[in-house]
PDB file of C-alpha atoms in Angstrom:
ATOM      1  CA  MET A1079      52.370  -2.266 -43.824  1.00 40.00           C
ATOM      2  CA  ILE A1080      50.853  -0.229 -41.110  1.00 40.00           C
ATOM      3  CA  ILE A1081      50.662   2.821 -43.395  1.00 41.00           C
ATOM      4  CA  LYS A1082      48.980   0.796 -46.071  1.00 44.00           C
ATOM      5  CA  LEU A1083      46.399  -0.405 -43.516  1.00 42.00           C
ATOM      6  CA  ILE A1084      45.455   3.061 -42.057  1.00 43.00           C
ATOM      7  CA  ALA A1085      43.904   4.582 -45.198  1.00 44.00           C
ATOM      8  CA  PRO A1086      41.403   1.680 -45.732  1.00 44.00           C
ATOM      9  CA  LEU A1087      40.659   1.742 -42.004  1.00 39.00           C
ATOM     10  CA  ILE A1088      39.683   5.387 -42.124  1.00 40.00           C
ATOM     11  CA  VAL A1089      37.571   4.947 -45.147  1.00 39.00           C
ATOM     12  CA  LEU A1090      35.817   2.082 -43.458  1.00 39.00           C
ATOM     13  CA  ILE A1091      35.285   4.177 -40.281  1.00 39.00           C
ATOM     14  CA  LEU A1092      33.842   7.034 -42.404  1.00 38.00           C
ATOM     15  CA  TRP A1093      31.598   4.673 -44.368  1.00 35.00           C
ATOM     16  CA  PHE A1094      30.218   3.021 -41.205  1.00 40.00           C
ATOM     17  CA  GLN A1095      29.460   6.426 -39.706  1.00 42.00           C
ATOM     18  CA  ASN A1096      27.813   7.831 -42.597  1.00 37.00           C
ATOM     19  CA  THR A1097      25.634   4.711 -43.139  1.00 35.00           C
ATOM     20  CA  ASN A1098      24.909   3.627 -39.585  1.00 50.00           C
ATOM     21  CA  GLY A1099      25.364   6.782 -37.573  1.00 59.00           C
ATOM     22  CA  GLN A1100      24.412  10.516 -37.385  1.00 79.00           C
ATOM     23  CA  ILE A1101      26.451  13.504 -36.621  1.00 92.00           C
ATOM     24  CA  LEU A1102      24.627  15.959 -34.406  1.00 95.00           C
ATOM     25  CA  THR A1103      25.303  19.663 -34.642  1.00 96.00           C
ATOM     26  CA  LYS A1104      24.660  22.365 -31.982  1.00 95.00           C
ATOM     27  CA  LYS A1105      21.625  23.439 -33.832  1.00 96.00           C
ATOM     28  CA  ASP A1106      20.211  19.809 -33.673  1.00 97.00           C
ATOM     29  CA  ILE A1107      21.003  19.698 -29.949  1.00 97.00           C
ATOM     30  CA  LYS A1108      18.859  22.841 -29.455  1.00 97.00           C
ATOM     31  CA  LEU A1109      16.061  21.488 -31.430  1.00 98.00           C
ATOM     32  CA  ILE A1110      16.066  18.270 -29.459  1.00 98.00           C
ATOM     33  CA  THR A1111      16.347  19.848 -26.046  1.00 98.00           C
ATOM     34  CA  ASN A1112      13.551  22.398 -26.894  1.00 98.00           C
ATOM     35  CA  GLN A1113      11.182  19.633 -27.822  1.00 98.00           C
ATOM     36  CA  ILE A1114      12.023  17.669 -24.628  1.00 98.00           C
ATOM     37  CA  GLU A1115      11.018  20.735 -22.555  1.00 98.00           C
ATOM     38  CA  ASN A1116       7.876  21.260 -24.527  1.00 97.00           C
ATOM     39  CA  LEU A1117       6.840  17.558 -24.216  1.00 98.00           C
ATOM     40  CA  ILE A1118       7.473  17.484 -20.530  1.00 98.00           C
ATOM     41  CA  ASN A1119       5.432  20.690 -19.959  1.00 96.00           C
ATOM     42  CA  GLU A1120       2.512  19.351 -22.148  1.00 95.00           C
ATOM     43  CA  HIS A1121       2.402  15.726 -20.977  1.00 96.00           C
ATOM     44  CA  TYR A1122       4.158  15.075 -17.601  1.00 97.00           C
ATOM     45  CA  VAL A1123       1.659  13.804 -15.145  1.00 95.00           C
ATOM     46  CA  PHE A1124       2.745  15.600 -12.036  1.00 91.00           C
ATOM     47  CA  GLN A1125       1.782  19.242 -12.292  1.00 89.00           C
ATOM     48  CA  GLU A1126       3.471  20.272  -9.159  1.00 91.00           C
ATOM     49  CA  SER A1127       7.028  19.072 -10.200  1.00 94.00           C
ATOM     50  CA  LYS A1128       7.101  19.402 -13.951  1.00 94.00           C
ATOM     51  CA  GLY A1129       7.909  23.112 -13.712  1.00 96.00           C
ATOM     52  CA  ARG A1130      10.947  22.450 -11.492  1.00 98.00           C
ATOM     53  CA  ILE A1131      12.041  19.453 -13.800  1.00 98.00           C
ATOM     54  CA  VAL A1132      11.892  21.690 -16.921  1.00 98.00           C
ATOM     55  CA  SER A1133      13.729  24.574 -15.089  1.00 98.00           C
ATOM     56  CA  GLU A1134      16.583  22.415 -13.879  1.00 98.00           C
ATOM     57  CA  PHE A1135      16.860  20.769 -17.270  1.00 98.00           C
ATOM     58  CA  GLU A1136      17.054  24.213 -18.984  1.00 98.00           C
ATOM     59  CA  GLN A1137      19.897  25.224 -16.673  1.00 98.00           C
ATOM     60  CA  LYS A1138      21.906  22.104 -17.900  1.00 98.00           C
ATOM     61  CA  VAL A1139      21.051  23.049 -21.520  1.00 98.00           C
ATOM     62  CA  LYS A1140      22.218  26.724 -21.107  1.00 97.00           C
ATOM     63  CA  SER A1141      25.464  25.544 -19.502  1.00 97.00           C
ATOM     64  CA  GLY A1142      26.353  24.059 -22.822  1.00 96.00           C
ATOM     65  CA  LYS A1143      26.727  20.468 -21.398  1.00 97.00           C
ATOM     66  CA  TYR A1144      25.187  18.866 -24.430  1.00 98.00           C
ATOM     67  CA  ASP A1145      26.609  21.019 -27.153  1.00 96.00           C
ATOM     68  CA  ALA A1146      29.740  18.973 -27.963  1.00 95.00           C
ATOM     69  CA  ILE A1147      27.893  15.617 -28.263  1.00 96.00           C
ATOM     70  CA  THR A1148      27.722  14.500 -31.808  1.00 96.00           C
ATOM     71  CA  ASN A1149      26.504  10.937 -31.311  1.00 95.00           C
ATOM     72  CA  PRO A1150      22.713  10.483 -30.935  1.00 95.00           C
ATOM     73  CA  ASP A1151      23.074   7.249 -28.889  1.00 95.00           C
ATOM     74  CA  SER A1152      25.653   9.042 -26.506  1.00 96.00           C
ATOM     75  CA  LEU A1153      23.285  12.001 -26.199  1.00 97.00           C
ATOM     76  CA  ALA A1154      20.318   9.664 -25.336  1.00 97.00           C
ATOM     77  CA  GLY A1155      22.231   8.153 -22.455  1.00 97.00           C
ATOM     78  CA  ILE A1156      23.446  11.533 -20.949  1.00 98.00           C
ATOM     79  CA  LEU A1157      20.049  13.068 -21.303  1.00 98.00           C
ATOM     80  CA  SER A1158      18.470   9.995 -19.626  1.00 97.00           C
ATOM     81  CA  HIS A1159      20.892  10.173 -16.829  1.00 98.00           C
ATOM     82  CA  ASP A1160      20.177  13.855 -16.239  1.00 98.00           C
ATOM     83  CA  LEU A1161      16.354  13.683 -16.553  1.00 98.00           C
ATOM     84  CA  LYS A1162      16.208  10.691 -14.174  1.00 94.00           C
ATOM     85  CA  SER A1163      18.448  12.400 -11.638  1.00 96.00           C
ATOM     86  CA  ILE A1164      16.362  15.713 -11.812  1.00 97.00           C
ATOM     87  CA  SER A1165      13.004  13.973 -11.548  1.00 94.00           C
ATOM     88  CA  ASN A1166      13.721  10.795  -9.578  1.00 88.00           C
ATOM     89  CA  ASP A1167      11.359   9.188 -12.190  1.00 89.00           C
ATOM     90  CA  GLY A1168      12.509   5.998 -13.865  1.00 83.00           C
ATOM     91  CA  HIS A1169      10.049   6.441 -16.681  1.00 88.00           C
ATOM     92  CA  LEU A1170      11.542   9.806 -17.794  1.00 94.00           C
ATOM     93  CA  TYR A1171      14.337   8.992 -20.259  1.00 95.00           C
ATOM     94  CA  VAL A1172      15.475   9.154 -23.888  1.00 97.00           C
ATOM     95  CA  ARG A1173      16.225   6.298 -26.393  1.00 95.00           C
ATOM     96  CA  TYR A1174      17.965   6.259 -29.601  1.00 94.00           C
ATOM     97  CA  LEU A1175      16.530   4.013 -32.281  1.00 86.00           C
ATOM     98  CA  SER A1176      19.087   2.718 -34.740  1.00 73.00           C
ATOM     99  CA  THR A1177      18.204   2.417 -38.436  1.00 59.00           C
ATOM    100  CA  ASN A1178      17.508  -1.182 -37.987  1.00 55.00           C
ATOM    101  CA  ASP A1179      15.107  -0.493 -35.096  1.00 50.00           C
ATOM    102  CA  THR A1180      13.126   2.021 -37.149  1.00 46.00           C
ATOM    103  CA  VAL A1181      12.574  -0.213 -40.291  1.00 44.00           C
ATOM    104  CA  LYS A1182       8.951  -1.170 -40.311  1.00 50.00           C
ATOM    105  CA  LYS A1183       8.363  -4.860 -39.784  1.00 52.00           C
ATOM    106  CA  ASP A1184       5.578  -6.730 -41.512  1.00 54.00           C
ATOM    107  CA  VAL A1185       2.709  -6.401 -39.186  1.00 53.00           C
ATOM    108  CA  LYS A1186       1.338  -9.978 -40.003  1.00 65.00           C
ATOM    109  CA  ASP A1187       4.728 -11.541 -39.144  1.00 73.00           C
ATOM    110  CA  TRP A1188       4.890  -9.554 -35.800  1.00 68.00           C
ATOM    111  CA  GLU A1189       1.451 -10.608 -34.951  1.00 76.00           C
ATOM    112  CA  LYS A1190       2.190 -14.355 -35.768  1.00 82.00           C
ATOM    113  CA  GLN A1191       5.380 -14.336 -33.564  1.00 82.00           C
ATOM    114  CA  GLU A1192       3.477 -12.683 -30.751  1.00 82.00           C
ATOM    115  CA  LEU A1193       0.747 -15.278 -30.924  1.00 86.00           C
ATOM    116  CA  GLU A1194       3.336 -18.037 -30.953  1.00 89.00           C
ATOM    117  CA  ARG A1195       4.923 -16.482 -27.976  1.00 90.00           C
ATOM    118  CA  GLU A1196       1.733 -16.411 -26.087  1.00 91.00           C
ATOM    119  CA  ILE A1197       0.700 -19.983 -26.911  1.00 92.00           C
ATOM    120  CA  ARG A1198       4.213 -21.378 -25.982  1.00 93.00           C
ATOM    121  CA  SER A1199       3.896 -19.689 -22.600  1.00 94.00           C
ATOM    122  CA  ASN A1200       0.329 -20.863 -22.119  1.00 96.00           C
ATOM    123  CA  TYR A1201      -0.835 -17.277 -22.207  1.00 95.00           C
ATOM    124  CA  GLY A1202       1.198 -16.369 -19.063  1.00 97.00           C
ATOM    125  CA  PHE A1203      -0.306 -19.268 -16.919  1.00 98.00           C
ATOM    126  CA  ARG A1204       2.961 -21.210 -16.351  1.00 97.00           C
ATOM    127  CA  GLU A1205       1.708 -23.375 -13.591  1.00 98.00           C
ATOM    128  CA  VAL A1206      -1.727 -24.265 -12.331  1.00 98.00           C
ATOM    129  CA  GLN A1207      -1.894 -26.950  -9.625  1.00 97.00           C
ATOM    130  CA  ILE A1208      -3.526 -28.043  -6.329  1.00 98.00           C
ATOM    131  CA  LEU A1209      -0.882 -28.359  -3.570  1.00 98.00           C
ATOM    132  CA  GLU A1210      -1.175 -30.483  -0.390  1.00 97.00           C
ATOM    133  CA  ASN A1211      -3.944 -29.549   2.008  1.00 96.00           C
ATOM    134  CA  ASN A1212      -6.092 -28.323  -0.826  1.00 98.00           C
ATOM    135  CA  VAL A1213      -4.076 -25.134  -1.467  1.00 98.00           C
ATOM    136  CA  GLY A1214      -4.394 -23.837  -5.125  1.00 98.00           C
ATOM    137  CA  PHE A1215      -1.298 -22.489  -6.841  1.00 99.00           C
ATOM    138  CA  ILE A1216      -1.216 -20.299 -10.029  1.00 99.00           C
ATOM    139  CA  LYS A1217       2.061 -19.028 -11.534  1.00 99.00           C
ATOM    140  CA  ILE A1218       1.398 -16.086 -13.942  1.00 99.00           C
ATOM    141  CA  THR A1219       4.411 -14.857 -15.789  1.00 98.00           C
ATOM    142  CA  GLU A1220       2.622 -12.056 -17.784  1.00 97.00           C
ATOM    143  CA  PHE A1221      -0.807 -10.681 -18.239  1.00 97.00           C
ATOM    144  CA  MET A1222      -1.438 -11.380 -21.907  1.00 96.00           C
ATOM    145  CA  HIS A1223      -4.001 -10.057 -24.379  1.00 93.00           C
ATOM    146  CA  PRO A1224      -7.455 -10.688 -22.743  1.00 94.00           C
ATOM    147  CA  GLN A1225      -9.061 -11.708 -26.099  1.00 94.00           C
ATOM    148  CA  ARG A1226      -6.592 -14.556 -26.427  1.00 95.00           C
ATOM    149  CA  ALA A1227      -5.767 -15.378 -22.890  1.00 97.00           C
ATOM    150  CA  MET A1228      -9.295 -15.233 -21.331  1.00 97.00           C
ATOM    151  CA  GLN A1229     -10.151 -18.994 -21.861  1.00 97.00           C
ATOM    152  CA  THR A1230      -6.901 -20.017 -20.171  1.00 98.00           C
ATOM    153  CA  ALA A1231      -7.551 -17.570 -17.230  1.00 98.00           C
ATOM    154  CA  VAL A1232     -11.065 -18.945 -16.820  1.00 97.00           C
ATOM    155  CA  ALA A1233      -9.834 -22.495 -16.908  1.00 97.00           C
ATOM    156  CA  ALA A1234      -7.117 -21.704 -14.259  1.00 98.00           C
ATOM    157  CA  MET A1235      -9.533 -20.129 -11.822  1.00 97.00           C
ATOM    158  CA  LYS A1236     -12.046 -22.963 -12.372  1.00 97.00           C
ATOM    159  CA  LEU A1237      -9.377 -25.483 -11.417  1.00 97.00           C
ATOM    160  CA  VAL A1238      -8.782 -23.884  -8.063  1.00 97.00           C
ATOM    161  CA  GLU A1239     -12.218 -22.605  -7.269  1.00 95.00           C
ATOM    162  CA  ASN A1240     -12.874 -25.359  -4.637  1.00 96.00           C
ATOM    163  CA  THR A1241      -9.457 -24.968  -2.757  1.00 98.00           C
ATOM    164  CA  ASP A1242      -9.321 -23.739   0.788  1.00 98.00           C
ATOM    165  CA  ALA A1243      -6.493 -21.193  -0.081  1.00 98.00           C
ATOM    166  CA  LEU A1244      -4.955 -19.721  -3.085  1.00 98.00           C
ATOM    167  CA  ILE A1245      -1.367 -18.759  -3.859  1.00 99.00           C
ATOM    168  CA  ILE A1246      -0.839 -16.470  -6.921  1.00 99.00           C
ATOM    169  CA  ASP A1247       2.806 -16.280  -7.942  1.00 99.00           C
ATOM    170  CA  LEU A1248       3.599 -12.967  -9.608  1.00 99.00           C
ATOM    171  CA  ARG A1249       7.436 -13.172  -9.125  1.00 99.00           C
ATOM    172  CA  GLY A1250       9.051 -11.942 -12.263  1.00 98.00           C
ATOM    173  CA  ASN A1251       5.731 -10.698 -13.743  1.00 97.00           C
ATOM    174  CA  GLY A1252       6.467  -7.398 -15.362  1.00 94.00           C
ATOM    175  CA  GLY A1253       2.820  -6.708 -16.014  1.00 93.00           C
ATOM    176  CA  GLY A1254       1.074  -6.579 -19.491  1.00 91.00           C
ATOM    177  CA  TYR A1255      -2.466  -6.114 -20.374  1.00 92.00           C
ATOM    178  CA  PRO A1256      -4.902  -5.160 -17.521  1.00 94.00           C
ATOM    179  CA  GLY A1257      -7.834  -7.253 -18.693  1.00 96.00           C
ATOM    180  CA  ILE A1258      -6.780 -10.553 -17.430  1.00 97.00           C
ATOM    181  CA  MET A1259      -5.469  -9.010 -14.172  1.00 98.00           C
ATOM    182  CA  GLU A1260      -8.864  -7.392 -13.612  1.00 97.00           C
ATOM    183  CA  TYR A1261     -10.701 -10.530 -14.321  1.00 97.00           C
ATOM    184  CA  ILE A1262      -8.768 -12.476 -11.604  1.00 98.00           C
ATOM    185  CA  LEU A1263      -9.228  -9.471  -9.176  1.00 97.00           C
ATOM    186  CA  ASN A1264     -12.975  -9.447  -9.524  1.00 97.00           C
ATOM    187  CA  HIS A1265     -13.151 -12.809  -7.917  1.00 97.00           C
ATOM    188  CA  TYR A1266     -12.535 -11.119  -4.588  1.00 97.00           C
ATOM    189  CA  PHE A1267     -15.263  -8.494  -4.734  1.00 97.00           C
ATOM    190  CA  ASP A1268     -19.065  -8.718  -4.659  1.00 94.00           C
ATOM    191  CA  GLY A1269     -22.006  -6.516  -4.763  1.00 92.00           C
ATOM    192  CA  PRO A1270     -22.172  -3.094  -6.433  1.00 94.00           C
ATOM    193  CA  PRO A1271     -19.056  -2.039  -8.489  1.00 96.00           C
ATOM    194  CA  THR A1272     -16.262  -0.955  -6.225  1.00 97.00           C
ATOM    195  CA  LEU A1273     -14.132   2.090  -7.110  1.00 98.00           C
ATOM    196  CA  LEU A1274     -10.585   0.762  -6.909  1.00 98.00           C
ATOM    197  CA  SER A1275      -8.574   3.599  -8.356  1.00 98.00           C
ATOM    198  CA  THR A1276      -8.690   6.846 -10.438  1.00 98.00           C
ATOM    199  CA  THR A1277      -6.091   7.513 -13.199  1.00 97.00           C
ATOM    200  CA  PHE A1278      -4.948  11.010 -13.560  1.00 95.00           C
ATOM    201  CA  PHE A1279      -3.272  12.330 -16.748  1.00 95.00           C
ATOM    202  CA  GLY A1280      -0.654  14.948 -17.517  1.00 92.00           C
ATOM    203  CA  ASP A1281      -2.681  16.065 -20.503  1.00 89.00           C
ATOM    204  CA  SER A1282      -5.136  18.600 -19.296  1.00 85.00           C
ATOM    205  CA  THR A1283      -7.491  17.738 -22.013  1.00 89.00           C
ATOM    206  CA  LEU A1284      -8.069  14.275 -20.541  1.00 91.00           C
ATOM    207  CA  HIS A1285     -10.532  13.820 -17.628  1.00 95.00           C
ATOM    208  CA  PRO A1286      -9.556  11.499 -14.727  1.00 96.00           C
ATOM    209  CA  ALA A1287     -10.614   7.943 -15.405  1.00 97.00           C
ATOM    210  CA  PRO A1288     -12.160   5.839 -12.483  1.00 98.00           C
ATOM    211  CA  ASN A1289     -11.510   2.124 -12.440  1.00 98.00           C
ATOM    212  CA  TYR A1290     -14.254  -0.118 -10.973  1.00 98.00           C
ATOM    213  CA  THR A1291     -14.639  -3.806 -10.312  1.00 97.00           C
ATOM    214  CA  SER A1292     -17.104  -5.699 -12.568  1.00 94.00           C
ATOM    215  CA  ASP A1293     -19.147  -8.755 -12.331  1.00 91.00           C
ATOM    216  CA  LEU A1294     -17.036 -10.459 -15.035  1.00 89.00           C
ATOM    217  CA  VAL A1295     -16.428 -13.883 -13.251  1.00 93.00           C
ATOM    218  CA  TYR A1296     -17.042 -17.170 -15.055  1.00 91.00           C
ATOM    219  CA  GLY A1297     -17.055 -19.293 -11.808  1.00 88.00           C
ATOM    220  CA  LYS A1298     -17.240 -19.061  -8.114  1.00 91.00           C
ATOM    221  CA  LEU A1299     -16.376 -15.873  -6.139  1.00 93.00           C
ATOM    222  CA  ARG A1300     -13.586 -16.306  -3.577  1.00 94.00           C
ATOM    223  CA  LEU A1301     -14.925 -14.064  -0.955  1.00 93.00           C
ATOM    224  CA  GLY A1302     -13.230 -14.824   2.330  1.00 92.00           C
ATOM    225  CA  THR A1303     -10.915 -17.512   0.770  1.00 94.00           C
ATOM    226  CA  PRO A1304      -7.389 -16.770   1.929  1.00 97.00           C
ATOM    227  CA  LEU A1305      -5.267 -15.321  -0.834  1.00 98.00           C
ATOM    228  CA  TYR A1306      -1.382 -15.189  -0.814  1.00 99.00           C
ATOM    229  CA  ILE A1307       0.489 -13.174  -3.427  1.00 99.00           C
ATOM    230  CA  LEU A1308       4.088 -13.849  -4.147  1.00 99.00           C
ATOM    231  CA  ILE A1309       6.130 -10.894  -5.530  1.00 99.00           C
ATOM    232  CA  ASP A1310       9.892  -9.887  -6.065  1.00 99.00           C
ATOM    233  CA  ASN A1311      11.806  -6.854  -7.321  1.00 98.00           C
ATOM    234  CA  LYS A1312      10.774  -7.834 -10.969  1.00 97.00           C
ATOM    235  CA  THR A1313       7.084  -7.706 -10.200  1.00 98.00           C
ATOM    236  CA  ALA A1314       5.985  -4.451 -11.850  1.00 95.00           C
ATOM    237  CA  SER A1315       3.138  -2.450 -13.614  1.00 93.00           C
ATOM    238  CA  ALA A1316      -0.128  -4.351 -13.797  1.00 95.00           C
ATOM    239  CA  ALA A1317       1.143  -7.051 -11.499  1.00 98.00           C
ATOM    240  CA  GLU A1318       1.859  -4.473  -8.901  1.00 98.00           C
ATOM    241  CA  TYR A1319      -1.618  -2.871  -9.389  1.00 98.00           C
ATOM    242  CA  PHE A1320      -3.181  -6.314  -8.686  1.00 99.00           C
ATOM    243  CA  THR A1321      -1.170  -6.886  -5.534  1.00 99.00           C
ATOM    244  CA  TYR A1322      -1.340  -3.324  -4.146  1.00 99.00           C
ATOM    245  CA  THR A1323      -5.132  -3.233  -4.734  1.00 99.00           C
ATOM    246  CA  LEU A1324      -5.885  -6.496  -3.034  1.00 99.00           C
ATOM    247  CA  GLN A1325      -3.576  -5.682  -0.116  1.00 99.00           C
ATOM    248  CA  ALA A1326      -5.144  -2.296   0.391  1.00 99.00           C
ATOM    249  CA  HIS A1327      -8.594  -3.919   0.561  1.00 98.00           C
ATOM    250  CA  LYS A1328      -7.242  -6.478   2.930  1.00 98.00           C
ATOM    251  CA  LYS A1329      -8.125  -9.220   0.744  1.00 98.00           C
ATOM    252  CA  ALA A1330      -4.559 -10.705   0.163  1.00 98.00           C
ATOM    253  CA  VAL A1331      -1.347 -11.470   2.124  1.00 99.00           C
ATOM    254  CA  VAL A1332       1.721 -10.450   0.221  1.00 99.00           C
ATOM    255  CA  VAL A1333       4.897 -12.523   0.663  1.00 99.00           C
ATOM    256  CA  GLY A1334       8.428 -11.986  -0.885  1.00 99.00           C
ATOM    257  CA  GLU A1335      10.376  -8.881  -1.817  1.00 99.00           C
ATOM    258  CA  THR A1336       9.494  -5.267  -2.288  1.00 99.00           C
ATOM    259  CA  SER A1337       8.220  -4.939  -5.889  1.00 98.00           C
ATOM    260  CA  ALA A1338       9.743  -2.768  -8.697  1.00 95.00           C
ATOM    261  CA  GLY A1339       7.732   0.467  -7.902  1.00 94.00           C
ATOM    262  CA  ALA A1340       6.502   1.099 -11.428  1.00 92.00           C
ATOM    263  CA  ALA A1341       2.986   2.533 -10.900  1.00 94.00           C
ATOM    264  CA  ASN A1342       3.097   5.450 -13.358  1.00 91.00           C
ATOM    265  CA  MET A1343       2.116   4.817 -17.110  1.00 91.00           C
ATOM    266  CA  ASN A1344       4.434   6.080 -19.607  1.00 90.00           C
ATOM    267  CA  SER A1345       4.100   7.103 -23.342  1.00 92.00           C
ATOM    268  CA  PHE A1346       6.681   7.563 -25.905  1.00 94.00           C
ATOM    269  CA  PHE A1347       7.100  10.701 -28.023  1.00 96.00           C
ATOM    270  CA  PRO A1348       9.319  11.082 -31.115  1.00 95.00           C
ATOM    271  CA  LEU A1349      12.241  13.457 -31.176  1.00 97.00           C
ATOM    272  CA  PRO A1350      14.436  14.481 -34.108  1.00 95.00           C
ATOM    273  CA  HIS A1351      17.223  12.135 -35.373  1.00 93.00           C
ATOM    274  CA  ASN A1352      15.698   8.792 -34.367  1.00 92.00           C
ATOM    275  CA  LEU A1353      15.394   9.802 -30.730  1.00 96.00           C
ATOM    276  CA  ARG A1354      12.253   9.264 -28.637  1.00 96.00           C
ATOM    277  CA  ILE A1355      11.499  10.242 -24.986  1.00 97.00           C
ATOM    278  CA  SER A1356       9.539   8.331 -22.496  1.00 95.00           C
ATOM    279  CA  ILE A1357       7.355  10.534 -20.194  1.00 96.00           C
ATOM    280  CA  SER A1358       5.061   9.530 -17.309  1.00 94.00           C
ATOM    281  CA  THR A1359       1.731  10.562 -18.626  1.00 96.00           C
ATOM    282  CA  ALA A1360      -0.714   9.004 -16.279  1.00 95.00           C
ATOM    283  CA  SER A1361      -0.838   7.849 -12.612  1.00 96.00           C
ATOM    284  CA  PRO A1362      -3.316   5.598 -10.800  1.00 97.00           C
ATOM    285  CA  ILE A1363      -4.259   6.665  -7.347  1.00 98.00           C
ATOM    286  CA  ASN A1364      -5.775   4.000  -5.128  1.00 98.00           C
ATOM    287  CA  GLU A1365      -9.139   4.804  -3.661  1.00 98.00           C
ATOM    288  CA  ILE A1366      -8.156   3.590  -0.139  1.00 98.00           C
ATOM    289  CA  THR A1367      -4.619   4.793   0.272  1.00 98.00           C
ATOM    290  CA  LYS A1368      -4.852   7.930  -1.842  1.00 98.00           C
ATOM    291  CA  THR A1369      -1.553   7.116  -3.361  1.00 97.00           C
ATOM    292  CA  ASN A1370       0.248   4.331  -5.207  1.00 97.00           C
ATOM    293  CA  TRP A1371       3.468   2.297  -5.228  1.00 97.00           C
ATOM    294  CA  GLU A1372       5.509   4.510  -7.572  1.00 93.00           C
ATOM    295  CA  GLN A1373       9.221   4.365  -6.523  1.00 90.00           C
ATOM    296  CA  ARG A1374       8.319   2.728  -3.219  1.00 95.00           C
ATOM    297  CA  GLY A1375       7.139  -0.510  -4.538  1.00 97.00           C
ATOM    298  CA  VAL A1376       4.495  -2.799  -2.927  1.00 99.00           C
ATOM    299  CA  GLN A1377       5.665  -3.766   0.562  1.00 99.00           C
ATOM    300  CA  PRO A1378       5.188  -7.366   1.492  1.00 99.00           C
ATOM    301  CA  ASP A1379       3.364  -8.369   4.649  1.00 99.00           C
ATOM    302  CA  TYR A1380       5.964 -11.146   5.108  1.00 99.00           C
ATOM    303  CA  PRO A1381       9.346 -10.050   3.744  1.00 99.00           C
ATOM    304  CA  THR A1382      11.545 -12.912   2.506  1.00 98.00           C
ATOM    305  CA  ASN A1383      13.894 -13.797  -0.290  1.00 98.00           C
ATOM    306  CA  ALA A1384      12.235 -14.271  -3.598  1.00 98.00           C
ATOM    307  CA  GLU A1385      13.240 -17.990  -3.917  1.00 98.00           C
ATOM    308  CA  ASP A1386      11.747 -18.745  -0.378  1.00 98.00           C
ATOM    309  CA  ALA A1387       8.514 -16.907  -0.915  1.00 99.00           C
ATOM    310  CA  LYS A1388       6.380 -20.021  -2.026  1.00 98.00           C
ATOM    311  CA  ASP A1389       7.537 -22.097   0.849  1.00 98.00           C
ATOM    312  CA  LYS A1390       6.910 -19.147   3.391  1.00 98.00           C
ATOM    313  CA  SER A1391       3.450 -18.792   2.080  1.00 98.00           C
ATOM    314  CA  VAL A1392       2.674 -22.434   2.522  1.00 98.00           C
ATOM    315  CA  GLU A1393       4.199 -22.267   6.007  1.00 97.00           C
ATOM    316  CA  ILE A1394       1.891 -19.314   6.840  1.00 98.00           C
ATOM    317  CA  ILE A1395      -1.158 -21.197   5.489  1.00 98.00           C
ATOM    318  CA  GLN A1396      -0.423 -24.211   7.593  1.00 95.00           C
ATOM    319  CA  SER A1397       0.007 -22.270  10.814  1.00 94.00           C
ATOM    320  CA  ASN A1398      -3.476 -20.667  10.433  1.00 87.00           C
TER     321      ASN A1398
END
């Protein structure tokens, strides 16, 4: 009985491997690793460290560490581990896209699903309310597409524009589109445009891009109105930019946990055999601090557990 089962099982394994997987050769590995080195050299944002990263990666390649790996998914995991270890950069990694992932989806269906998701989440504005003692509270789960989310953002800021203090809850907010984030941020700046940061690129053909405030505010400015921002270790990207910028300008008090530390902007580049590499291609540098929050995270002014951050901010407001 066992002998009878072995042959069909071998056939099944071979069929699954041939239809759903790929077998990498030593030549394939060389092609993949060469492209990784070239892409890092061309696009990695930190000029002073990319030479060292490539050099250390080349040593691992020459040692033959990857030559015996035949599964692209396994290769992606090992390459990611090594690249992150060499660079100490969480944005530098390799992913394998299965056949199902690479099948092109109907664009209209995707857009419809995305729109439904945005609507069901109220365009990222989960809660907008006025607490006791005229304290405004806005919970933003994600900064969504400004063309669709702007009306909701305007309504949220209008609701709290006459409050004596405002709490913006960015716990769990992994970022999103910068437009809505910048719109809310603009409420705390007045006068001529203020240079907030400059984005530098790894691609030498791209010039540094300054980021200024604007007068795009459909309502009252909140100059001098106390602002408290709640963060946790899942607060990332655009949500960190918002928090870090206002904290640097002394326009906000930050309460909660140290944030994720994802300042750099990454881009994906294709590699052979359904692999792709993520590379840090741009980095925003704050005009005041002359650095950013990459790997360090935004540091709260009042450290506390994430679940206690809201109560802590209310306590601080009441004591002032």
